Each structure stands twice: as structure tokens, then as C-alpha cells.
Short mmCIF file of C-alpha atoms and ligand atoms in Angstrom, two decimals:
data_model
loop_
_atom_site.label_atom_id
_atom_site.label_comp_id
_atom_site.label_asym_id
_atom_site.label_seq_id
_atom_site.Cartn_x
_atom_site.Cartn_y
_atom_site.Cartn_z
CA MET A 1 93.54 152.33 67.57
CA PRO A 2 95.16 155.21 65.65
CA LYS A 3 93.13 158.34 65.09
CA ARG A 4 91.72 159.40 61.76
CA VAL A 5 93.83 162.23 60.36
CA ILE A 6 92.81 165.35 58.48
CA ASP A 7 94.08 164.04 55.11
CA GLN A 8 91.80 161.01 55.44
CA ILE A 9 88.60 163.01 55.01
CA ASP A 10 87.19 164.83 52.03
CA VAL A 11 87.21 168.56 52.74
CA THR A 12 86.56 169.99 49.27
CA GLY A 13 83.91 172.72 49.50
CA LYS A 14 83.33 171.91 53.18
CA SER A 15 83.69 174.13 56.21
CA VAL A 16 86.35 172.80 58.57
CA LEU A 17 86.60 174.12 62.12
CA MET A 18 90.15 173.53 63.33
CA ARG A 19 91.27 173.94 66.95
CA VAL A 20 94.93 174.96 66.93
CA ASP A 21 97.24 176.05 69.73
CA PHE A 22 98.34 179.54 68.74
CA ASN A 23 99.10 180.49 72.33
CA VAL A 24 102.41 182.12 71.33
CA PRO A 25 104.56 184.52 73.36
CA ILE A 26 103.94 188.14 72.35
CA GLU A 27 105.97 191.14 73.52
CA GLU A 28 104.86 194.65 72.57
CA GLY A 29 102.64 193.30 69.81
CA ARG A 30 105.43 191.15 68.33
CA ILE A 31 105.44 187.36 68.33
CA THR A 32 108.77 186.27 69.82
CA ASP A 33 108.43 182.58 68.97
CA ASP A 34 106.16 181.45 66.13
CA ARG A 35 106.87 177.72 66.34
CA ARG A 36 103.31 176.85 67.31
CA ILE A 37 101.99 178.59 64.22
CA VAL A 38 104.60 177.04 61.95
CA GLN A 39 103.87 173.56 63.29
CA ALA A 40 100.16 173.86 62.49
CA LEU A 41 100.85 174.73 58.83
CA PRO A 42 100.76 171.16 57.44
CA SER A 43 97.18 170.63 58.67
CA ILE A 44 96.13 174.11 57.53
CA ARG A 45 97.64 173.58 54.08
CA SER A 46 96.07 170.15 53.80
CA VAL A 47 92.60 171.72 54.08
CA LEU A 48 93.27 174.75 51.88
CA ASP A 49 95.12 172.85 49.14
CA ARG A 50 92.16 170.49 48.79
CA GLY A 51 89.62 173.30 48.47
CA GLY A 52 88.30 173.35 52.03
CA ARG A 53 86.94 176.44 53.81
CA LEU A 54 88.92 176.76 57.01
CA THR A 55 88.00 178.41 60.30
CA LEU A 56 90.82 178.41 62.85
CA MET A 57 90.23 178.86 66.57
CA SER A 58 92.64 179.17 69.50
CA HIS A 59 93.15 180.73 72.89
CA LEU A 60 95.93 183.22 73.65
CA GLY A 61 97.10 183.98 77.17
CA ARG A 62 94.76 184.35 80.09
CA PRO A 63 92.26 187.13 79.48
CA SER A 64 89.59 187.76 82.10
CA GLY A 65 86.81 186.09 80.08
CA ARG A 66 84.70 189.21 80.02
CA GLY A 67 85.03 190.15 76.36
CA PHE A 68 87.63 191.72 74.11
CA GLU A 69 90.99 192.79 75.57
CA GLU A 70 93.48 194.32 73.14
CA GLU A 71 96.45 192.73 74.89
CA PHE A 72 95.12 189.23 74.15
CA SER A 73 93.87 189.82 70.63
CA MET A 74 94.80 187.23 67.99
CA GLU A 75 95.62 190.08 65.59
CA PRO A 76 99.43 189.54 65.58
CA VAL A 77 98.80 185.82 65.01
CA ALA A 78 96.54 186.49 62.00
CA ARG A 79 99.25 188.74 60.56
CA ARG A 80 102.03 186.18 61.08
CA LEU A 81 99.92 183.34 59.71
CA GLY A 82 99.18 185.46 56.63
CA GLU A 83 102.91 185.99 56.10
CA LEU A 84 103.63 182.28 56.45
CA LEU A 85 100.85 181.28 54.04
CA SER A 86 101.42 184.25 51.69
CA MET A 87 97.74 185.10 51.81
CA GLU A 88 95.45 187.49 53.65
CA ILE A 89 94.07 185.90 56.82
CA PRO A 90 91.08 187.87 58.07
CA LEU A 91 90.51 187.99 61.82
CA ALA A 92 86.87 187.58 62.85
CA PRO A 93 85.66 190.20 65.36
CA ASP A 94 84.91 187.48 67.94
CA CYS A 95 84.73 183.68 68.06
CA VAL A 96 80.91 183.63 68.11
CA GLY A 97 78.11 186.06 67.30
CA PRO A 98 76.37 187.28 64.14
CA ASP A 99 79.33 189.22 62.69
CA THR A 100 81.59 186.20 63.07
CA VAL A 101 78.96 183.91 61.55
CA ARG A 102 78.81 186.28 58.56
CA VAL A 103 82.60 186.25 58.06
CA VAL A 104 82.73 182.45 58.26
CA ALA A 105 79.75 182.04 55.92
CA SER A 106 81.41 184.27 53.32
CA LEU A 107 84.48 181.99 53.05
CA ARG A 108 85.04 180.46 49.64
CA ASN A 109 86.98 177.29 48.86
CA GLU A 110 90.70 177.57 49.76
CA GLN A 111 90.03 180.51 52.08
CA CYS A 112 90.77 180.74 55.76
CA VAL A 113 89.67 182.89 58.71
CA LEU A 114 91.01 183.09 62.25
CA LEU A 115 88.54 183.57 65.10
CA GLU A 116 89.27 186.01 67.91
CA ASN A 117 90.53 184.60 71.23
CA LEU A 118 88.26 181.81 72.56
CA ARG A 119 89.00 182.87 76.13
CA PHE A 120 87.32 186.24 75.68
CA HIS A 121 84.34 184.08 76.72
CA ALA A 122 84.52 182.63 80.23
CA GLU A 123 82.43 179.65 79.04
CA GLU A 124 85.46 178.23 77.19
CA THR A 125 87.17 177.17 80.44
CA LEU A 126 84.21 176.96 82.86
CA VAL A 127 84.10 173.17 83.12
CA ASP A 128 87.75 172.93 84.18
CA GLN A 129 87.36 175.83 86.57
CA ALA A 130 84.32 174.22 88.18
CA LYS A 131 86.52 171.26 89.14
CA LYS A 132 87.88 173.57 91.85
CA ASN A 133 84.38 174.01 93.35
CA PRO A 134 83.57 171.83 96.38
CA ASP A 135 81.05 169.75 94.37
CA LYS A 136 83.16 170.05 91.17
CA ARG A 137 80.01 170.87 89.21
CA LEU A 138 78.69 173.70 87.09
CA THR A 139 75.51 175.40 88.27
CA PRO A 140 72.53 174.71 85.94
CA GLU A 141 72.88 178.28 84.58
CA GLN A 142 76.56 177.77 83.85
CA ALA A 143 75.87 174.42 82.19
CA ALA A 144 73.32 176.12 79.94
CA GLN A 145 75.82 178.87 79.08
CA VAL A 146 78.51 176.33 78.22
CA ASP A 147 76.10 174.39 76.07
CA ALA A 148 74.97 177.51 74.19
CA PHE A 149 78.58 178.59 73.61
CA ALA A 150 79.47 175.10 72.33
CA SER A 151 76.49 175.14 69.93
CA LYS A 152 77.47 178.52 68.52
CA LEU A 153 81.06 177.42 67.92
CA ALA A 154 79.99 174.05 66.49
CA SER A 155 77.70 175.81 63.99
CA LEU A 156 80.81 177.28 62.34
CA GLY A 157 82.00 173.96 60.90
CA ALA A 158 80.69 170.80 59.28
CA LEU A 159 83.92 169.02 60.15
CA TYR A 160 86.17 169.37 63.21
CA CYS A 161 89.94 168.96 63.42
CA ASN A 162 91.95 168.97 66.66
CA ASP A 163 95.58 170.00 66.11
CA ALA A 164 96.11 171.56 69.55
CA PHE A 165 98.08 169.00 71.55
CA GLY A 166 99.19 171.64 74.07
CA THR A 167 95.57 172.03 75.23
CA CYS A 168 94.46 168.39 75.02
CA HIS A 169 94.72 167.93 78.80
CA ARG A 170 92.09 170.64 79.25
CA ARG A 171 88.41 169.82 78.94
CA HIS A 172 87.61 173.13 77.32
CA VAL A 173 84.55 173.76 75.18
CA SER A 174 86.49 174.08 71.91
CA MET A 175 88.39 170.88 72.72
CA TYR A 176 85.55 168.63 73.87
CA ASP A 177 82.00 169.98 73.65
CA VAL A 178 82.39 171.31 70.10
CA PRO A 179 83.58 168.01 68.58
CA MET A 180 80.85 166.23 70.58
CA LYS A 181 78.27 168.47 68.94
CA ILE A 182 79.74 168.20 65.45
CA GLY A 183 79.41 164.46 65.85
CA ALA A 184 81.11 161.14 65.19
CA GLY A 185 82.49 160.56 61.69
CA ARG A 186 83.29 164.26 61.39
CA ARG A 187 85.99 164.89 64.00
CA VAL A 188 89.61 164.07 63.22
CA CYS A 189 93.09 164.87 64.43
CA GLY A 190 95.62 167.13 62.69
CA PHE A 191 99.16 166.19 61.70
CA LEU A 192 100.74 167.84 64.73
CA LEU A 193 98.53 165.96 67.16
CA GLN A 194 99.18 162.75 65.22
CA LYS A 195 102.94 163.32 65.55
CA GLU A 196 102.73 164.00 69.29
CA LEU A 197 100.65 160.86 69.86
CA LYS A 198 103.08 158.79 67.84
CA PHE A 199 106.27 159.88 69.61
CA LEU A 200 104.92 160.13 73.16
CA GLY A 201 102.77 157.02 72.69
CA ASP A 202 105.71 155.00 71.34
CA ALA A 203 107.83 156.15 74.29
CA LEU A 204 105.21 154.76 76.66
CA PHE A 205 104.26 151.60 74.84
CA ALA A 206 106.89 150.66 72.26
CA ALA A 207 110.20 152.25 73.25
CA ARG A 208 113.42 150.78 71.90
CA ARG A 209 115.79 149.88 74.73
CA PRO A 210 117.77 150.96 76.58
CA PHE A 211 115.13 153.57 77.39
CA ILE A 212 116.37 156.45 79.55
CA ALA A 213 114.23 159.19 81.08
CA ILE A 214 115.76 162.40 82.38
CA LEU A 215 113.63 164.42 84.76
CA GLY A 216 114.62 167.80 86.10
CA GLY A 217 112.91 170.95 87.27
CA ALA A 218 111.97 172.44 90.55
CA LYS A 219 109.69 170.04 92.39
CA VAL A 220 109.43 166.31 93.04
CA SER A 221 105.75 166.79 93.75
CA ASP A 222 105.16 167.92 90.14
CA LYS A 223 106.86 164.85 88.75
CA ILE A 224 105.62 162.03 91.03
CA GLY A 225 103.02 160.90 88.51
CA VAL A 226 105.57 160.77 85.69
CA ILE A 227 108.19 158.99 87.79
CA GLU A 228 105.66 156.36 88.91
CA SER A 229 104.32 155.86 85.41
CA LEU A 230 107.75 155.62 83.78
CA LEU A 231 109.47 153.45 86.40
CA PRO A 232 108.22 150.10 85.07
CA LYS A 233 108.96 151.13 81.49
CA VAL A 234 112.44 152.67 81.59
CA ASP A 235 115.91 151.30 82.27
CA ARG A 236 117.02 154.40 84.19
CA ILE A 237 115.62 157.70 85.39
CA LEU A 238 118.30 160.40 85.67
CA ILE A 239 117.38 163.18 88.08
CA GLY A 240 118.51 166.79 87.94
CA GLY A 241 117.37 170.27 88.93
CA ALA A 242 116.29 171.38 92.38
CA MET A 243 114.19 168.22 92.56
CA ALA A 244 117.42 166.29 93.24
CA TYR A 245 117.85 168.11 96.57
CA SER A 246 114.58 166.78 97.91
CA PHE A 247 115.92 163.27 97.23
CA PHE A 248 119.28 164.23 98.81
CA LYS A 249 117.59 165.51 101.94
CA ALA A 250 115.37 162.43 102.10
CA ARG A 251 118.60 160.34 102.13
CA GLY A 252 119.82 162.43 105.06
CA GLN A 253 122.34 164.51 103.08
CA GLU A 254 123.14 168.14 103.73
CA VAL A 255 121.50 170.40 101.10
CA GLY A 256 122.47 173.82 102.52
CA ARG A 257 120.17 176.54 101.24
CA SER A 258 119.17 174.64 98.09
CA ARG A 259 115.60 174.80 96.89
CA CYS A 260 113.97 171.70 98.32
CA GLU A 261 110.52 170.46 99.30
CA ALA A 262 110.87 169.77 103.01
CA ASP A 263 107.27 168.50 103.23
CA LYS A 264 107.77 165.91 100.46
CA LEU A 265 110.62 163.93 101.96
CA ASP A 266 108.50 160.87 102.76
CA LEU A 267 107.31 160.85 99.22
CA ALA A 268 110.88 161.15 97.90
CA ARG A 269 111.94 158.29 100.19
CA ARG A 270 109.09 156.11 98.97
CA LEU A 271 109.96 156.77 95.32
CA MET A 272 113.63 155.95 95.96
CA GLU A 273 112.69 152.65 97.61
CA LYS A 274 110.40 151.74 94.76
CA ALA A 275 112.90 152.73 92.08
CA GLY A 276 116.04 151.11 93.55
CA ASP A 277 118.97 151.34 91.10
CA LYS A 278 116.83 152.80 88.37
CA LEU A 279 116.82 156.23 89.97
CA VAL A 280 120.13 158.01 89.39
CA LEU A 281 121.00 161.17 91.34
CA PRO A 282 123.73 163.76 90.66
CA SER A 283 127.13 162.99 92.17
CA ASP A 284 128.39 166.57 92.08
CA ASN A 285 126.81 170.01 92.06
CA VAL A 286 127.56 173.60 91.12
CA CYS A 287 126.80 175.84 94.11
CA ALA A 288 126.71 179.53 94.90
CA ALA A 289 125.65 181.72 97.80
CA GLU A 290 122.74 183.07 95.77
CA LEU A 291 120.97 182.62 92.46
CA ALA A 292 122.26 185.56 90.44
CA PRO A 293 124.27 186.03 87.24
CA ARG A 294 128.07 185.99 87.52
CA VAL A 295 128.18 185.04 91.22
CA ALA A 296 131.19 183.09 92.48
CA THR A 297 130.53 179.36 92.08
CA GLN A 298 132.10 176.17 93.35
CA VAL A 299 131.74 172.52 92.48
CA VAL A 300 131.06 170.23 95.43
CA GLY A 301 130.25 166.55 95.80
CA GLU A 302 126.92 165.34 97.14
CA ALA A 303 126.89 167.44 100.32
CA ILE A 304 126.06 171.10 99.79
CA PRO A 305 127.77 173.52 102.25
CA SER A 306 125.33 175.12 104.71
CA ASP A 307 125.72 178.66 103.30
CA GLN A 308 125.39 177.56 99.65
CA MET A 309 122.64 176.49 97.30
CA GLY A 310 122.93 173.81 94.61
CA LEU A 311 122.05 175.44 91.30
CA ASP A 312 123.24 173.03 88.62
CA VAL A 313 124.59 169.52 88.20
CA GLY A 314 128.40 169.34 88.26
CA PRO A 315 130.77 168.28 85.44
CA GLN A 316 131.15 164.71 86.70
CA THR A 317 127.37 164.24 86.68
CA VAL A 318 127.16 165.76 83.21
CA GLU A 319 129.70 163.24 81.93
CA ARG A 320 127.96 160.29 83.65
CA TYR A 321 124.58 161.32 82.27
CA ARG A 322 126.08 161.92 78.83
CA GLN A 323 127.52 158.41 78.71
CA ILE A 324 124.21 156.88 79.77
CA VAL A 325 122.34 158.91 77.14
CA LEU A 326 124.81 157.91 74.42
CA GLY A 327 124.20 154.24 75.21
CA ALA A 328 120.41 154.60 74.89
CA LYS A 329 118.05 153.85 72.02
CA THR A 330 115.23 156.01 73.42
CA VAL A 331 115.72 159.15 75.52
CA LEU A 332 112.90 161.16 77.03
CA TRP A 333 113.70 164.45 78.75
CA ASN A 334 111.52 166.79 80.78
CA GLY A 335 112.73 169.61 83.01
CA PRO A 336 116.04 171.53 83.22
CA LEU A 337 119.01 170.17 85.19
CA GLY A 338 119.65 173.51 86.89
CA ALA A 339 118.51 177.10 87.19
CA PHE A 340 119.15 177.38 83.46
CA GLU A 341 117.68 180.88 82.97
CA THR A 342 120.65 182.31 84.91
CA PRO A 343 124.09 181.56 83.40
CA PRO A 344 126.39 179.93 84.36
CA PHE A 345 123.76 177.59 85.84
CA ASP A 346 122.64 176.64 82.34
CA ALA A 347 125.80 174.59 81.70
CA GLY A 348 124.40 171.20 82.77
CA THR A 349 121.16 171.66 80.81
CA ARG A 350 123.08 172.78 77.71
CA ALA A 351 125.48 169.86 77.95
CA LEU A 352 122.58 167.45 78.24
CA ALA A 353 120.96 169.01 75.17
CA GLU A 354 124.24 168.39 73.30
CA ALA A 355 124.29 164.79 74.51
CA LEU A 356 120.75 164.24 73.21
CA ALA A 357 121.71 165.72 69.82
CA GLU A 358 124.71 163.37 69.74
CA ALA A 359 122.52 160.40 70.67
CA THR A 360 120.09 161.29 67.86
CA ALA A 361 122.97 161.27 65.38
CA ARG A 362 123.84 157.77 66.62
CA GLY A 363 120.34 156.52 65.86
CA ALA A 364 118.52 157.03 69.16
CA THR A 365 114.99 158.41 69.30
CA THR A 366 115.18 161.56 71.42
CA ILE A 367 112.07 163.23 72.78
CA ILE A 368 111.74 166.47 74.72
CA GLY A 369 108.57 166.79 76.75
CA GLY A 370 107.98 170.49 76.09
CA GLY A 371 108.26 173.40 78.53
CA ASP A 372 111.63 174.59 79.84
CA SER A 373 113.71 171.78 78.33
CA ALA A 374 112.26 172.56 74.90
CA ALA A 375 113.18 176.22 75.42
CA ALA A 376 116.71 175.23 76.46
CA VAL A 377 117.19 173.06 73.38
CA GLU A 378 115.92 175.87 71.17
CA ALA A 379 118.22 178.36 72.87
CA ALA A 380 121.17 176.05 72.29
CA GLY A 381 120.28 175.90 68.58
CA LEU A 382 119.86 172.12 68.76
CA ALA A 383 116.16 171.75 67.94
CA GLU A 384 116.81 170.31 64.47
CA ARG A 385 118.98 167.58 65.97
CA ILE A 386 116.30 166.17 68.31
CA THR A 387 113.80 163.59 67.04
CA HIS A 388 110.72 165.19 68.57
CA ILE A 389 110.14 168.29 70.69
CA SER A 390 106.66 168.25 72.13
CA THR A 391 104.58 171.41 71.78
CA GLY A 392 102.78 170.70 75.06
CA GLY A 393 104.53 171.09 78.41
CA GLY A 394 101.64 170.29 80.77
CA ALA A 395 99.94 168.07 78.21
CA SER A 396 103.01 165.95 77.56
CA LEU A 397 103.61 165.50 81.31
CA GLU A 398 100.03 164.34 81.86
CA PHE A 399 100.26 162.08 78.81
CA LEU A 400 103.44 160.50 80.17
CA GLU A 401 101.73 160.03 83.52
CA GLY A 402 99.41 157.73 81.60
CA LYS A 403 96.32 159.91 82.07
CA SER A 404 93.60 159.52 79.50
CA PHE A 405 92.55 162.56 77.50
CA PRO A 406 88.81 162.66 76.72
CA THR A 407 89.54 165.39 74.13
CA ILE A 408 91.54 162.84 72.14
CA ASP A 409 89.46 159.75 72.98
CA ILE A 410 86.40 161.23 71.28
CA LEU A 411 88.14 161.83 67.95
CA ASP A 412 87.32 159.37 65.14
CA GLU A 413 89.46 156.29 64.76
CA GLY A 414 91.35 155.73 61.53
P1 AMP B 1 109.69 172.91 86.50
O1 AMP B 1 108.70 173.96 86.17
O2 AMP B 1 109.35 172.08 87.65
O3 AMP B 1 110.13 172.10 85.27
O4 AMP B 1 110.99 173.70 86.97
C1 AMP B 1 111.70 174.56 86.17
C2 AMP B 1 112.35 175.61 87.02
O5 AMP B 1 113.19 174.98 87.97
C3 AMP B 1 113.22 176.54 86.20
O6 AMP B 1 112.74 177.84 86.38
C4 AMP B 1 114.61 176.38 86.83
O7 AMP B 1 115.29 177.60 86.94
C5 AMP B 1 114.29 175.85 88.19
N1 AMP B 1 115.43 175.09 88.74
C6 AMP B 1 115.97 173.99 88.25
N2 AMP B 1 117.00 173.61 89.03
C7 AMP B 1 117.12 174.51 90.02
C8 AMP B 1 117.97 174.64 91.16
N3 AMP B 1 118.96 173.75 91.38
N4 AMP B 1 117.75 175.67 92.00
C9 AMP B 1 116.76 176.57 91.77
N5 AMP B 1 115.93 176.50 90.73
C10 AMP B 1 116.09 175.46 89.85
#
């Protein structure tokens, strides 16, 4: 059942509490990538244009949870949001407390306030953190603290909107307990969340074929869940990145000094058996003696020389993968094909980004599952030529693993 969306409820004169993901990179007080703010604008405008009173809340970075820390203040975000909306966006002194309540209560129709960082309060993430405890439970005192924090946040809105896909895999107070308290019939999803659910959901349940997944990155162990979940659904899974060397080693091939998970070889073997022809591995590799810029490189076949490490897929693999991608109707990509932060080992990842852009132009639906591959596509200036770039790295991986998200399940149905 699709979720009810923000434009399907009457917000005029009502206070809307919207959870957004404004966890943007900030260097020396400057936002270096404002995409997450820009992508939340349609939901924000939908509330303001219809005369709603909007309170925005988000986390930023990983503060200690013991109160205000300048470094993690939402202040640069409030400024940037104000520029984008051409209006003053006040920043509340905290996310809860009497002063914040006063600021929120003073909002008039079409006005908006941003709360200070949710994670200045340890309660926001306590439930997830308690999962690491031996009994996975909160103490009764912690449970009471979490409940009180949720009540204070929930009192700031009559309606709740979740537009924070990047945090949906986290059972944090602002994501779960707050909408539970605000209640059924008053909790909806934003446009960004709706878009993520549509593209990632269609990939899982209604993909046009051929459906190709490309998985790269460092570790097989991080991607087992996704590989297992996608195997029955896709026509091929193309493997790249250091992860390929764990599969190579599991097949008994020489991997030299390549990054590889020696303790996951059984797992790699099991996945290869299960996948059969569907799993495609690189046929050539770009190697070097060390991972550093401008080192001498060589292209080798499947066996990596003992003094070398494999750092990118080779040109033959790029061409094979490109042809497969160009023949697809749906392409889903997560994880770089090489150590792409260090040129020239970004060549394979860049070439794959180009291939996806080309496939999009030919009518394929192309989806990037966030994280490093999203960064690579942005860096290559190809973002506009991809059908959908997910805003959630971890969240999109867990979604593709088929995990259920209670934070989304509890939202109203449309
Ligand atoms: P992940 O977080 O698992 O998606 O992995 C991304 C990281 O894997 C990036 O930092 C890449 O630089 C790194 N990576 C990908 N391929 C290689 C490789 N062949 N050797 C070393 N690091 C790699």
C-alpha cells in the first residue's frame, strides 16, 4: 500500500513537525554539498505554500549527546535553507525545552523554524545503541528518558512528516517514537521519501528486464545481504572493487597484496555456488605496488602479481560491463569499482558512471544506491543523467536487502 504524502493532508494553519535529513558535510562552517537540503525543498514548500506552520528537525554529525557543541550546530544549515527559500529561517536554541517551545508557538502561517541538532540529546539514539547491550534493552530509567524526550518533541507538531530516507533504517526517537505519539491519521511521508520508496521499491518488486545490479566497494561481508536478496530478482550481478578479490581468492586465484577478506572465503564460495552464471567478476585489473596517487600501474588479467595490489577494474572489464549495462532496462549500482578516491584508480568507476548515463539516455531506469557511487557520479558531473540517486547509503542498502523499516511502516497509508 502506498504511503500518504504531505500534499494529501490539509496543513493550513496547522503546525507540521517534519523530520528531514540535513546531515550535510560542513568544512570550516561552510556546507560543501547542500543536496540534502535542496532535495527536501518540495516538501517544505508544500507546507509553507499552503499556509502551514513548519518545524524542521534533523541530526547533524555525531555529537557526544551531552548538549550543545558549536561544531555540530545546525546554524550553517539554517542560513543555507534561508538562502534557498529566500526567507529568514530562525534556528531554535535547542530541539526541546521552554525556549524552543516558545519559538515554535510564535510561528505564524507560512513560517518555518529549524530546531537545533537532535543528537545534542543522547535520548535520540538510545534505543539503537541499546541493541549493542547484551540484553538489547534500555534500562527502565533510559526508557523513561526516551519517552519524555519523544513527548517533548511530539508536542511541537499536530502533524508529522517523515522526509528523511537516509535515517529510516534507524529507530531513532524523531523517526519512530515521535510519529507514534502524534498518532495515526496524522503522520505522512514527504516527497523525497516517496521518491526513494518508488524507485528502490520498483527495483525490488517491479523492475523492467533485463535487470542488472552492479556491486562494488571494499567488503563482501557488507554486501552479502544485498547479494542474497537481489540474486532471485536480477539477471546479472556485476562485481567490482576490492570485494572482487575475496571472490578471486575463494576461487583459488592469486590476489597478491590486494585488499581481501581472508576470513570470508567460505562465504564468498557459497555465494558463487548459489549465484552460478549470474555473478560476473572482473576479467582484468589495474594494479600497483601501493595505493597512492601517480604510482606506476599495470593492467593484468585475473591473477594479481604477488608484489602488487588490484586497485581498479581493467579496460576489458569496463567494456564488458558497459555492454551489459547498455543492454539493460533497469540498472542498480552500489559501491565503487576501485579505490576511486585516488586517481588513476577512479577510471573504472567513472567509466561505469558514463555507461549508466548512456543507458538512461537509451530508456533504462538507472538507480544509484547512495554513498560512494553517488559521490562518484556527482564528481563526474553525471547526476542529472541518472534516473534516481538515493540520498541514503546505509538506508538504501538495508532497503535492498529486503529489511523492513518500522519508521516507514508506521506512516499512514494513502
Ligand atoms: P564500501 O564502503 O564497502 O562501499 O567501500 C568503498 C571503499 O572501497 C572506497 O573507499 C574505495 O576506495 C574502496 N575500494 C574499492 N575498491 C578497492 C580496491 N580495489 N582496493 C582498495 N580499496 C578499494
